[in-house]
Short mmCIF file of C-alpha atoms in Angstrom, two decimals:
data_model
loop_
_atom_site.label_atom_id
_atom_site.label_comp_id
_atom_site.label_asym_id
_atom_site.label_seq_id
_atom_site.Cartn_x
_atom_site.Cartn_y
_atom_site.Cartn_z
CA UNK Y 25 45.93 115.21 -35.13
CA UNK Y 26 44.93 114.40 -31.70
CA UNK Y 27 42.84 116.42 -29.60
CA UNK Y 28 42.72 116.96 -25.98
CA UNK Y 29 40.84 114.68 -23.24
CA UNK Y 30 37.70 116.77 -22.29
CA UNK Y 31 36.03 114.27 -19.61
CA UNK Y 32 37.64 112.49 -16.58
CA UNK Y 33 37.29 108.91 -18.62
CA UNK Y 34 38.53 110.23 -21.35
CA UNK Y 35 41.79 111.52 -19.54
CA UNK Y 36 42.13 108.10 -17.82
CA UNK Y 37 41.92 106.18 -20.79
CA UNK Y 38 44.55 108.07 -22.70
CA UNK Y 39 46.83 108.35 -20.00
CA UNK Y 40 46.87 104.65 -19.46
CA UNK Y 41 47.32 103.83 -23.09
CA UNK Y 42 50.14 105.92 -23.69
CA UNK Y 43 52.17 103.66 -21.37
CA UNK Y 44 53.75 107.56 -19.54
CA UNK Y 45 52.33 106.04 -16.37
CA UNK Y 46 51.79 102.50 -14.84
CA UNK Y 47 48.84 101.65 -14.54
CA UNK Y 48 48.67 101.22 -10.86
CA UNK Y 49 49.90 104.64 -10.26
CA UNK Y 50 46.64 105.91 -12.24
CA UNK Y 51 44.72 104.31 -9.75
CA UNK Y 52 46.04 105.73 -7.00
CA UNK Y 53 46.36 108.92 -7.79
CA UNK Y 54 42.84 109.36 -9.67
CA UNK Y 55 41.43 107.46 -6.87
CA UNK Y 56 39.77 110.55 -5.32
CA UNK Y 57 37.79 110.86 -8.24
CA UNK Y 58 36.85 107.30 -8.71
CA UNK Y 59 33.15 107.04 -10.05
CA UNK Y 60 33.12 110.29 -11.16
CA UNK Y 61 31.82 111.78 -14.45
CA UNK Y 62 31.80 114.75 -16.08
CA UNK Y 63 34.41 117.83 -17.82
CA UNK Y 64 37.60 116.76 -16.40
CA UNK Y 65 38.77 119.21 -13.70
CA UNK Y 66 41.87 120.98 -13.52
CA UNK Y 67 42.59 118.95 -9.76
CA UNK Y 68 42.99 115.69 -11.27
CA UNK Y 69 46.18 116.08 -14.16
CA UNK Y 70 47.07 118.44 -11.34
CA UNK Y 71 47.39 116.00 -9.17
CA UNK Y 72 49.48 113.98 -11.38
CA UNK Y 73 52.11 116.62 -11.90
CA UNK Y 74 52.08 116.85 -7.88
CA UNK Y 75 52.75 112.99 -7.51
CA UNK Y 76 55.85 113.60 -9.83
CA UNK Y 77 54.65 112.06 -13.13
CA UNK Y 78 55.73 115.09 -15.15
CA UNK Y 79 54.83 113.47 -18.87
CA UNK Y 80 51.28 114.10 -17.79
CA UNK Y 81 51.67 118.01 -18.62
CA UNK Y 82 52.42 116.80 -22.66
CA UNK Y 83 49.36 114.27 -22.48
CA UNK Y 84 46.88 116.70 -21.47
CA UNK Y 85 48.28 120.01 -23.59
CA UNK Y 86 49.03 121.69 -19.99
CA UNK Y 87 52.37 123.14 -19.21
#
């Protein structure tokens, strides 16, 4: 059982492991938040789903 990605690192590092997304289009779209730390906000797998990388709603339990 896998649970969900509670931090922003933690949400990075699953999404670029699970191969949904290149890895150079994690950069640029989490690039706002680069350096950051702390409970992964709502804005950034937003953000994904704006840029058109729908798999990201699965990865992160959002729909």
């Amino acid at each position: 059982m896998s649970r969900e990605a509670s931090t922003i690192e933690e949400f990075l590092t699953v999404l670029r492991k699970s191969g949904l997304v290149e890895a150079s289009q994690v950069d640029a779209v989490a690039a706002p938040w680069k350096g950051a730390t702390g409970p992964l906000p709502d804005a950034l797998p937003e953000a994904f789903k704006k840029a058109g990388l729908g798999p990201v709603q699965t990865a992160t339990g959002t729909r």
